[in-house]
mmCIF file of C-alpha atoms in Angstrom:
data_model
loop_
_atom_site.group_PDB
_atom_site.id
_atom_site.type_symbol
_atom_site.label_atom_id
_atom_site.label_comp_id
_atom_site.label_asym_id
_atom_site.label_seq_id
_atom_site.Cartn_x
_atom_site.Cartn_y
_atom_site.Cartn_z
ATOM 1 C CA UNK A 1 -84.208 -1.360 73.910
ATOM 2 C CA UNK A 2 -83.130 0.109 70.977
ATOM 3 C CA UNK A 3 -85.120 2.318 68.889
ATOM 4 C CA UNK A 4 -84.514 1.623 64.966
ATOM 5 C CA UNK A 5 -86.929 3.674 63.166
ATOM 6 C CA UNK A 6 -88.215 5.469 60.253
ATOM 7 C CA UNK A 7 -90.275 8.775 60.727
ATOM 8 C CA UNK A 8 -91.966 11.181 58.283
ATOM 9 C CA UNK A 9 -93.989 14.560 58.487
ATOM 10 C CA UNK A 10 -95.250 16.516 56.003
ATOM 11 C CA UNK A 11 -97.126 19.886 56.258
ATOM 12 C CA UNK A 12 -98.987 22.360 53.794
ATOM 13 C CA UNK A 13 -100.075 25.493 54.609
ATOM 14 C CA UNK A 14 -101.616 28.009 52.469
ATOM 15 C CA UNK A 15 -101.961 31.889 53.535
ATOM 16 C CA UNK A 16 -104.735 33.203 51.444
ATOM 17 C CA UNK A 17 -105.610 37.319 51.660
ATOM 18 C CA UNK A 18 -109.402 37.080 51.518
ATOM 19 C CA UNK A 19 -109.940 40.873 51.397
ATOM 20 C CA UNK A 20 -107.324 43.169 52.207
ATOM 21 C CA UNK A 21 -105.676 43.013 55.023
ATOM 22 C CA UNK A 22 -108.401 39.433 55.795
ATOM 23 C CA UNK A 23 -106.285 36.454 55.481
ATOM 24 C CA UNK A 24 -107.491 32.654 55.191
ATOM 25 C CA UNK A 25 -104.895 30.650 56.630
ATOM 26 C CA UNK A 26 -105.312 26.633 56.336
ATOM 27 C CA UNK A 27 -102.623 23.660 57.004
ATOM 28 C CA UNK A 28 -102.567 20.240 55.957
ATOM 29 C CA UNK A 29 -100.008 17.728 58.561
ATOM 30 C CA UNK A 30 -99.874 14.073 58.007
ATOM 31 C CA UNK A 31 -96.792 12.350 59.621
ATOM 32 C CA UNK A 32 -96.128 8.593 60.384
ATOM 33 C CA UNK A 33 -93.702 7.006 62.483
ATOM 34 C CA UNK A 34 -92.927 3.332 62.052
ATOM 35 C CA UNK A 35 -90.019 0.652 63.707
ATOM 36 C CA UNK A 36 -87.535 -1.212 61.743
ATOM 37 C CA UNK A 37 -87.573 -4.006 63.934
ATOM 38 C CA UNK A 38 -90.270 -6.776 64.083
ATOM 39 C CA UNK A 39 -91.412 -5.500 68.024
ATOM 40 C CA UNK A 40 -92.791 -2.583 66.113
ATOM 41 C CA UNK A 41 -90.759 -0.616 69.255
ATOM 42 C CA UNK A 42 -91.088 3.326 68.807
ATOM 43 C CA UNK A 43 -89.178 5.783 71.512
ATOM 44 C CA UNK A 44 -92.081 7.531 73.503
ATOM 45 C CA UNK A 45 -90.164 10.568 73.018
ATOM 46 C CA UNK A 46 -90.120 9.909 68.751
ATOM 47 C CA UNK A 47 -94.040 9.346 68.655
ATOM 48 C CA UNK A 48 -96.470 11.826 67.749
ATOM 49 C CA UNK A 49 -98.431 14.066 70.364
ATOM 50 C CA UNK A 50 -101.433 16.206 69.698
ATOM 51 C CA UNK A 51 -103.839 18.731 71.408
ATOM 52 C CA UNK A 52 -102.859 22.240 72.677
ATOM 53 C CA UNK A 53 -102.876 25.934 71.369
ATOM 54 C CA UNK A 54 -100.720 24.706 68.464
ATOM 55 C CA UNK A 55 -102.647 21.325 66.860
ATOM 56 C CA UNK A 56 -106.044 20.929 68.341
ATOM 57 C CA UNK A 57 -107.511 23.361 70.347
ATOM 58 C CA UNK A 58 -110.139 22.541 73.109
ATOM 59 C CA UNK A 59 -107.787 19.792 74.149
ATOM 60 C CA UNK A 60 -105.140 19.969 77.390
ATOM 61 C CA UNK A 61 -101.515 19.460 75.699
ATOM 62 C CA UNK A 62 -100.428 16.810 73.860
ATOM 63 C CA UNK A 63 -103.715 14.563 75.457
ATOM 64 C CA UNK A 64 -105.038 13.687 72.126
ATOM 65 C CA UNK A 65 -104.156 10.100 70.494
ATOM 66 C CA UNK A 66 -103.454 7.065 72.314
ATOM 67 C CA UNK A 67 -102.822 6.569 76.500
ATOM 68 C CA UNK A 68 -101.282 3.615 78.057
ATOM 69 C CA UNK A 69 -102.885 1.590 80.767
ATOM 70 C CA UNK A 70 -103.264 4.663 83.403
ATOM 71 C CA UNK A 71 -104.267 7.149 81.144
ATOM 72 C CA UNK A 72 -101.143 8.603 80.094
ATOM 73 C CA UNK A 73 -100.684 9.671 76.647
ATOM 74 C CA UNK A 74 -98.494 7.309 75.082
ATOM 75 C CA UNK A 75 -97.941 8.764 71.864
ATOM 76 C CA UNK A 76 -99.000 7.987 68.295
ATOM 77 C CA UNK A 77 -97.536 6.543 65.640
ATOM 78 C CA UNK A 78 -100.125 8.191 62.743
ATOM 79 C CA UNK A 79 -100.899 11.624 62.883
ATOM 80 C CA UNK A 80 -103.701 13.417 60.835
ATOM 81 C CA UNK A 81 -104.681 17.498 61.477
ATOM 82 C CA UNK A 82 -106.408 20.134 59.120
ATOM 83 C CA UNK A 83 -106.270 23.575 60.499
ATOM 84 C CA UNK A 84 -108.455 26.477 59.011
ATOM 85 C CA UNK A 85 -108.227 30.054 60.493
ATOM 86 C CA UNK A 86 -109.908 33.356 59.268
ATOM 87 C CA UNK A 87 -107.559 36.725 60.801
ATOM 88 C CA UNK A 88 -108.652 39.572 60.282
ATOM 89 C CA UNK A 89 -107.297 43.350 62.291
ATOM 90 C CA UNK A 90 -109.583 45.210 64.401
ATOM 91 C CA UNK A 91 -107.039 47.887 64.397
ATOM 92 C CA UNK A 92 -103.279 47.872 63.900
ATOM 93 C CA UNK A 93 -102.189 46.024 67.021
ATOM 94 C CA UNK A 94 -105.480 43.552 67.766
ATOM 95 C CA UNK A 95 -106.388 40.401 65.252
ATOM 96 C CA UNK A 96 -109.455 38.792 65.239
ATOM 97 C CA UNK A 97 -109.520 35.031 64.627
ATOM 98 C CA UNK A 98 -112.279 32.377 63.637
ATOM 99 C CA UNK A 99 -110.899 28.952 63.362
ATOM 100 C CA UNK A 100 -111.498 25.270 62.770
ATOM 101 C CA UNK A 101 -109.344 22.584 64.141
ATOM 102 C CA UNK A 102 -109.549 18.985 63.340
ATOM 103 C CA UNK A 103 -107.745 15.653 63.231
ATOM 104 C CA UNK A 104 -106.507 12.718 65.646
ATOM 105 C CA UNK A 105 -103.438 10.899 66.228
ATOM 106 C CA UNK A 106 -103.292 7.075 66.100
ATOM 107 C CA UNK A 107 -101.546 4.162 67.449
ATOM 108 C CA UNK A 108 -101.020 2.451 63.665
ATOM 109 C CA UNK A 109 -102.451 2.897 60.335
ATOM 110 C CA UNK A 110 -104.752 -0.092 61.199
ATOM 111 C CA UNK A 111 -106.628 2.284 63.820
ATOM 112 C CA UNK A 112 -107.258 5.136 61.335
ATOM 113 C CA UNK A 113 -110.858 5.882 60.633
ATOM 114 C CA UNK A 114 -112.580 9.134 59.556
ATOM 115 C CA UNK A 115 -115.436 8.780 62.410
ATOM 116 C CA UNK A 116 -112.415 8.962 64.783
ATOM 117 C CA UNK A 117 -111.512 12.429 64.024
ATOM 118 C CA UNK A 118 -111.775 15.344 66.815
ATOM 119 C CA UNK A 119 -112.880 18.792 65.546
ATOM 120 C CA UNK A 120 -113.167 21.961 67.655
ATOM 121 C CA UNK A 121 -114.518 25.832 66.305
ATOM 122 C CA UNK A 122 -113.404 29.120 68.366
ATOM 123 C CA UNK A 123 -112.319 32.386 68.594
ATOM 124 C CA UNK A 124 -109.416 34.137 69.130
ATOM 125 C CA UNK A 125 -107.569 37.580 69.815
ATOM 126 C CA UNK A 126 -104.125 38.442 68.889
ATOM 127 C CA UNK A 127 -101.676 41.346 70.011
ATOM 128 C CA UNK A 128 -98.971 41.945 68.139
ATOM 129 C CA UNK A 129 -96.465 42.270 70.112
ATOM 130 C CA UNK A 130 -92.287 43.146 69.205
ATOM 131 C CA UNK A 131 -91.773 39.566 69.902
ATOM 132 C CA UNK A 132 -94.478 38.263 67.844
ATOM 133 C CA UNK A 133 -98.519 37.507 68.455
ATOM 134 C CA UNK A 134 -99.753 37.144 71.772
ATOM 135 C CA UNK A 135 -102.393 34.738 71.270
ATOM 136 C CA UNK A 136 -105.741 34.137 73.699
ATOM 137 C CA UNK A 137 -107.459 31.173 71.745
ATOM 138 C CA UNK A 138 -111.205 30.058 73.074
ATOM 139 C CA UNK A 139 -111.862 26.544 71.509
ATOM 140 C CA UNK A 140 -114.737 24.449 71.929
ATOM 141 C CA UNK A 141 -114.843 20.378 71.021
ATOM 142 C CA UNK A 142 -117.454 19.422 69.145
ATOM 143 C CA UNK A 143 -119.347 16.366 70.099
ATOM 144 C CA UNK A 144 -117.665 13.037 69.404
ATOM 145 C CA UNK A 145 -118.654 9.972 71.154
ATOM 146 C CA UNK A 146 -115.350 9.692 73.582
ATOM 147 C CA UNK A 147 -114.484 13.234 74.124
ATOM 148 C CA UNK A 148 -117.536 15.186 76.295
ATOM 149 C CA UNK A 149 -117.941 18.422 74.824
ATOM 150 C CA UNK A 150 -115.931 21.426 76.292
ATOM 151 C CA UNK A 151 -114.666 24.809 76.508
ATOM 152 C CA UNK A 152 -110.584 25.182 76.604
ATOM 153 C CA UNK A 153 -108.918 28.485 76.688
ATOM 154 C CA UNK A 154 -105.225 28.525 75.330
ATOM 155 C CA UNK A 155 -102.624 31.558 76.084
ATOM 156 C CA UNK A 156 -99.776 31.516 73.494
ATOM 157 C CA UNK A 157 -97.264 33.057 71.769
ATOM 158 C CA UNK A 158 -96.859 33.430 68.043
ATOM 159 C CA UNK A 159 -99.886 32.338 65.536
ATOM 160 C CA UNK A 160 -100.624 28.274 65.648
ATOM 161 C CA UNK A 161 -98.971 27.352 62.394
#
């Protein structure tokens, strides 16, 4: 099947030094994927997948948004995510991190709805390393009515956005 299609993402992000050397650091991502074609056919490997150390923490990779009829993520076609982070050094090679994750990722515009939207709060600890942050991230959902709550722990390199 072919896979005419139209896809756009946009993302903000905003570094803000709080108190020297504190830094508020917040991102905005909305991105939409839609078919030319009547079928409304998308690529799996074009649509949108969130949830992981780099979108919303607390949830496995890419496992957020919509899952086919095993319980596969299938991908989304509407993506929404707001990221909020506060970093501040403990000393000149360890970060300290609070941060707020939230958003979803959608099958269509049609399925969009605020009470939909997954948030998760943590904490994390950077090293900076020659190669960049080495990041230990411990996220925890809070309560929404088809996610149970839980703990998620993601290793990673570099900061999330």
């Amino acid at each position: 099947m072919r896979g005419d299609f139209y896809k756009i993402d946009a993302s903000w992000a905003r570094y803000l030094v709080i108190s020297t050397p504190s830094v508020l650091a917040t991102r905005l991502r909305l991105a939409w994927v839609k078919s030319h074609s009547n079928s409304g056919f998308v690529p799996t490997i074009d649509r949108f997948y969130l949830g992981g150390a780099n979108s919303i923490r607390g949830y496995a990779e890419n496992t957020v948004g919509p899952k086919d009829s095993t319980g596969t993520p299938d991908g989304g076609q509407v993506v929404m995510l707001a990221n909020m982070e506060l970093r501040t050094p403990m000393s000149s090679k360890f970060w300290f991190t609070f941060f707020m994750d939230a958003g979803n990722n959608f099958g269509s515009f049609h399925e969009v709805t605020i009470g939909d939207m997954l948030m998760s709060v943590g904490v994390g600890l950077q090293y900076i390393a020659p190669v960049g942050p080495l990041r230990l991230d411990y996220a925890r959902r809070v309560v929404h009515p088809r996610y149970a709550p839980s703990d998620r722990i993601h290793l990673s390199i570099l900061f999330s956005f």
